[in-house]
XYZ file of C-alpha atoms in Angstrom:
162
model
C -35.000 148.067 100.877
C -34.903 146.703 104.344
C -36.334 148.617 107.324
C -36.256 147.971 110.842
C -38.458 149.714 113.744
C -38.262 148.606 117.298
C -41.115 149.288 119.704
C -40.355 149.218 123.142
C -43.114 150.771 125.068
C -46.724 150.905 124.603
C -46.637 154.679 123.928
C -44.661 154.044 121.058
C -47.095 151.676 119.566
C -49.575 153.661 117.618
C -47.274 156.187 116.511
C -44.361 153.543 114.890
C -47.310 151.620 113.758
C -48.321 154.956 111.842
C -45.056 154.869 110.394
C -45.083 151.321 109.064
C -48.512 152.060 107.432
C -46.669 154.853 105.507
C -43.863 152.699 104.628
C -46.157 149.875 103.171
C -48.161 152.450 101.249
C -44.501 153.673 99.588
C -43.214 150.348 99.197
C -46.249 148.620 97.923
C -45.904 150.849 94.588
C -43.232 148.596 93.547
C -44.838 145.379 94.352
C -45.393 143.118 97.446
C -44.365 143.795 100.984
C -43.160 141.025 103.229
C -43.401 142.463 107.153
C -41.714 140.304 109.567
C -41.944 140.724 113.410
C -39.483 139.091 115.914
C -38.260 139.788 119.180
C -35.049 141.921 119.823
C -32.115 139.955 119.348
C -28.806 140.468 120.836
C -27.100 143.672 120.219
C -23.314 144.794 118.746
C -22.488 145.821 121.707
C -23.087 142.597 123.583
C -20.765 141.018 120.652
C -18.048 143.709 121.365
C -17.981 142.681 125.393
C -17.975 139.045 125.111
C -15.215 139.435 122.515
C -13.188 141.567 124.971
C -13.434 139.131 127.202
C -12.675 135.850 125.376
C -9.542 137.602 124.216
C -8.605 138.564 127.949
C -9.083 134.559 128.520
C -7.011 133.568 125.551
C -4.082 136.149 126.608
C -3.908 134.692 130.095
C -5.216 131.211 130.344
C -3.387 128.066 129.437
C -5.171 124.881 128.667
C -4.272 121.894 130.770
C -1.594 124.049 131.671
C 0.555 124.348 129.007
C -1.427 124.621 125.700
C -2.579 128.166 124.388
C -5.069 128.627 122.126
C -6.220 131.421 119.705
C -9.411 133.609 120.652
C -11.332 131.465 118.275
C -10.816 128.069 119.844
C -11.365 129.420 123.478
C -14.836 131.175 122.169
C -15.556 127.365 120.916
C -14.532 125.923 124.216
C -16.348 128.346 126.151
C -19.457 128.431 123.840
C -19.740 124.553 124.509
C -19.308 124.691 128.104
C -22.077 127.462 128.318
C -24.328 125.309 126.074
C -23.347 122.462 128.709
C -24.181 124.453 131.703
C -27.543 125.730 130.112
C -28.487 122.189 129.262
C -27.584 121.047 132.787
C -29.986 123.535 134.279
C -32.758 122.452 132.028
C -32.688 125.606 129.674
C -31.272 124.646 126.456
C -30.253 127.308 124.145
C -32.559 128.367 121.233
C -30.146 127.113 118.511
C -28.113 124.390 120.282
C -25.034 122.525 118.894
C -25.381 119.391 116.873
C -23.225 116.286 116.154
C -23.191 115.226 112.652
C -21.914 112.543 110.592
C -19.053 113.513 108.311
C -19.706 113.183 104.301
C -17.845 110.243 104.227
C -19.624 108.621 106.925
C -16.492 107.651 109.001
C -16.089 110.785 111.489
C -18.683 112.566 113.930
C -18.321 116.257 113.901
C -19.419 118.718 116.469
C -21.218 122.023 115.117
C -20.774 124.173 118.033
C -23.903 126.804 118.703
C -23.390 129.831 116.945
C -23.146 132.869 119.032
C -24.685 135.075 116.082
C -27.889 132.951 116.830
C -27.687 133.687 120.698
C -31.220 135.393 121.773
C -30.601 138.704 123.652
C -30.804 136.594 127.065
C -28.922 134.318 125.813
C -26.294 136.529 124.969
C -26.760 138.316 128.435
C -26.308 135.058 130.290
C -23.095 134.105 128.125
C -21.418 137.696 129.522
C -22.159 136.625 132.934
C -20.717 133.206 132.513
C -17.578 134.760 130.692
C -16.902 136.858 134.005
C -17.643 134.161 136.367
C -15.161 131.821 134.528
C -12.702 134.260 133.958
C -12.867 134.855 137.844
C -12.236 131.233 138.336
C -9.639 131.088 135.884
C -7.871 134.260 137.613
C -8.095 136.306 134.673
C -7.008 140.005 135.015
C -9.390 141.683 133.023
C -7.875 144.406 130.586
C -9.244 148.171 130.806
C -11.439 147.438 127.724
C -13.067 144.081 129.334
C -13.415 145.850 132.547
C -15.130 149.064 130.609
C -17.538 147.036 128.338
C -18.444 144.816 131.174
C -19.230 147.862 133.684
C -21.300 149.638 130.929
C -23.164 146.661 130.579
C -23.997 145.928 134.033
C -25.453 149.606 134.457
C -27.174 149.345 131.451
C -28.842 146.313 132.775
C -29.606 147.668 136.179
C -31.311 150.592 134.333
C -33.547 148.518 132.558
C -34.504 146.575 135.819
C -35.152 149.645 137.501
C -37.604 151.038 134.882
């Protein structure tokens, strides 16, 4: 049985740690318990936001003027470009892509960074990057992409005001 508790403020720390104590007390009866502490990662909402934006780009933008690509290809292209920009700024991704040798030793394969491994701040920066790229590419954002982007902006402004 996996459980997750997020502590956002100092006021929550004591009551939520008491809850952790209660959970461990119950679970230890069934055997050893592993507790892992991590920073909050990107949210499912962030994923929905950047997928809407990538879909808009895929529907409207041609590569080198003629070639159209599916959203998965655009995602690979955009994640690669995002990674290169972060690297140029001296802020490499926590989980960068890799160049590896194929199993037969004859080719080099690029394994792009996985958006599932983006940290929360990286996912937020990727959303901003997509918006900027789409604007440069003259993308007319769809209602879903505009709505999720507006939600994201409001949420980020609310957090910076708090």
